[in-house]
XYZ file of C-alpha atoms in Angstrom:
104
model
C -8.353 1.385 -21.494
C -6.822 3.141 -18.492
C -9.686 2.058 -16.241
C -9.043 -1.591 -17.120
C -5.328 -1.074 -16.511
C -6.052 0.544 -13.136
C -8.363 -2.302 -12.106
C -5.744 -4.843 -13.163
C -3.091 -3.002 -11.140
C -5.397 -2.816 -8.096
C -6.045 -6.556 -8.354
C -2.374 -7.469 -8.720
C -1.267 -5.132 -5.932
C -4.082 -6.312 -3.650
C -3.198 -9.979 -4.069
C 0.536 -9.359 -3.692
C 0.281 -7.227 -0.576
C -2.270 -9.587 0.988
C 0.183 -12.476 0.516
C 2.931 -10.315 2.037
C 0.714 -9.553 5.047
C -0.102 -13.248 5.528
C 3.592 -14.134 5.428
C 4.447 -11.573 8.104
C 1.617 -12.595 10.407
C 2.036 -16.363 10.016
C 5.827 -16.603 9.913
C 7.280 -13.815 12.010
C 6.301 -10.269 12.772
C 8.037 -7.149 11.561
C 6.054 -5.014 13.953
C 7.233 -4.041 17.412
C 4.092 -4.382 19.493
C 3.405 -4.057 23.159
C 2.112 -7.555 24.046
C -0.121 -6.085 26.764
C -1.755 -3.480 24.529
C -4.945 -4.766 22.884
C -5.111 -4.288 19.126
C -8.311 -4.444 17.095
C -7.963 -6.890 14.218
C -9.666 -7.326 10.868
C -8.537 -10.816 9.939
C -4.762 -10.682 9.520
C -4.756 -6.869 9.665
C -4.811 -4.454 12.537
C -6.931 -1.376 11.839
C -3.887 0.706 10.830
C -2.511 -2.069 8.638
C -5.855 -2.369 6.863
C -5.999 1.361 6.121
C -2.386 1.181 4.893
C -3.348 -1.806 2.736
C -6.184 0.208 1.180
C -3.773 3.073 0.427
C -1.357 0.612 -1.197
C -4.071 -1.060 -3.255
C -6.214 1.902 -4.292
C -3.933 4.957 -4.307
C -0.554 3.556 -5.381
C -1.790 2.199 -8.763
C -3.046 5.670 -9.745
C 0.248 6.103 -11.601
C -1.415 4.452 -14.626
C -3.357 7.701 -15.169
C -0.271 9.936 -15.141
C 0.245 9.915 -18.939
C -3.312 11.276 -19.332
C -2.976 13.780 -16.484
C 0.521 15.079 -17.215
C -0.002 15.854 -20.891
C 2.808 17.840 -22.425
C 5.585 16.652 -20.146
C 8.385 14.503 -21.572
C 7.844 10.752 -21.244
C 10.978 10.331 -19.141
C 9.729 12.883 -16.607
C 6.325 11.191 -16.420
C 8.053 7.864 -15.750
C 10.164 9.381 -12.972
C 7.102 10.984 -11.361
C 5.222 7.669 -11.599
C 8.139 5.756 -10.043
C 8.442 8.217 -7.146
C 4.652 8.127 -6.637
C 4.674 4.330 -6.541
C 7.483 4.154 -3.971
C 6.031 6.864 -1.739
C 2.448 5.549 -1.867
C 3.351 1.885 -1.466
C 6.018 2.181 1.244
C 6.244 5.470 3.126
C 2.631 6.689 3.346
C 1.185 3.293 4.428
C 3.848 2.921 7.146
C 3.052 6.431 8.413
C -0.686 5.622 8.396
C -0.173 2.288 10.193
C 1.995 3.813 12.905
C -0.345 6.774 13.382
C -3.479 4.654 13.754
C -2.015 1.721 15.698
C 0.384 3.760 17.783
C 3.519 1.638 17.284
């Protein structure tokens, strides 16, 4: 059951964050880039953005396994840990990865 839930979360997150990436690239850019610095691209992603996208899609949804991993903890605590995990792994870690790899 949890594997199906994880795969569903990966699919939903992947589609959502891909749409977000397309919106940023097509409409306006949130990234401060040096226009003279060449950047390797994978479609709409730079290399760093793609690695960040993989972290968002594959690591962030791991919170679905927390009830099985954190057996014995109160449900409220598990929910708090899952919420913090989701925020950190979908916002802060991917930004750090993107900036480290791409250099901006």
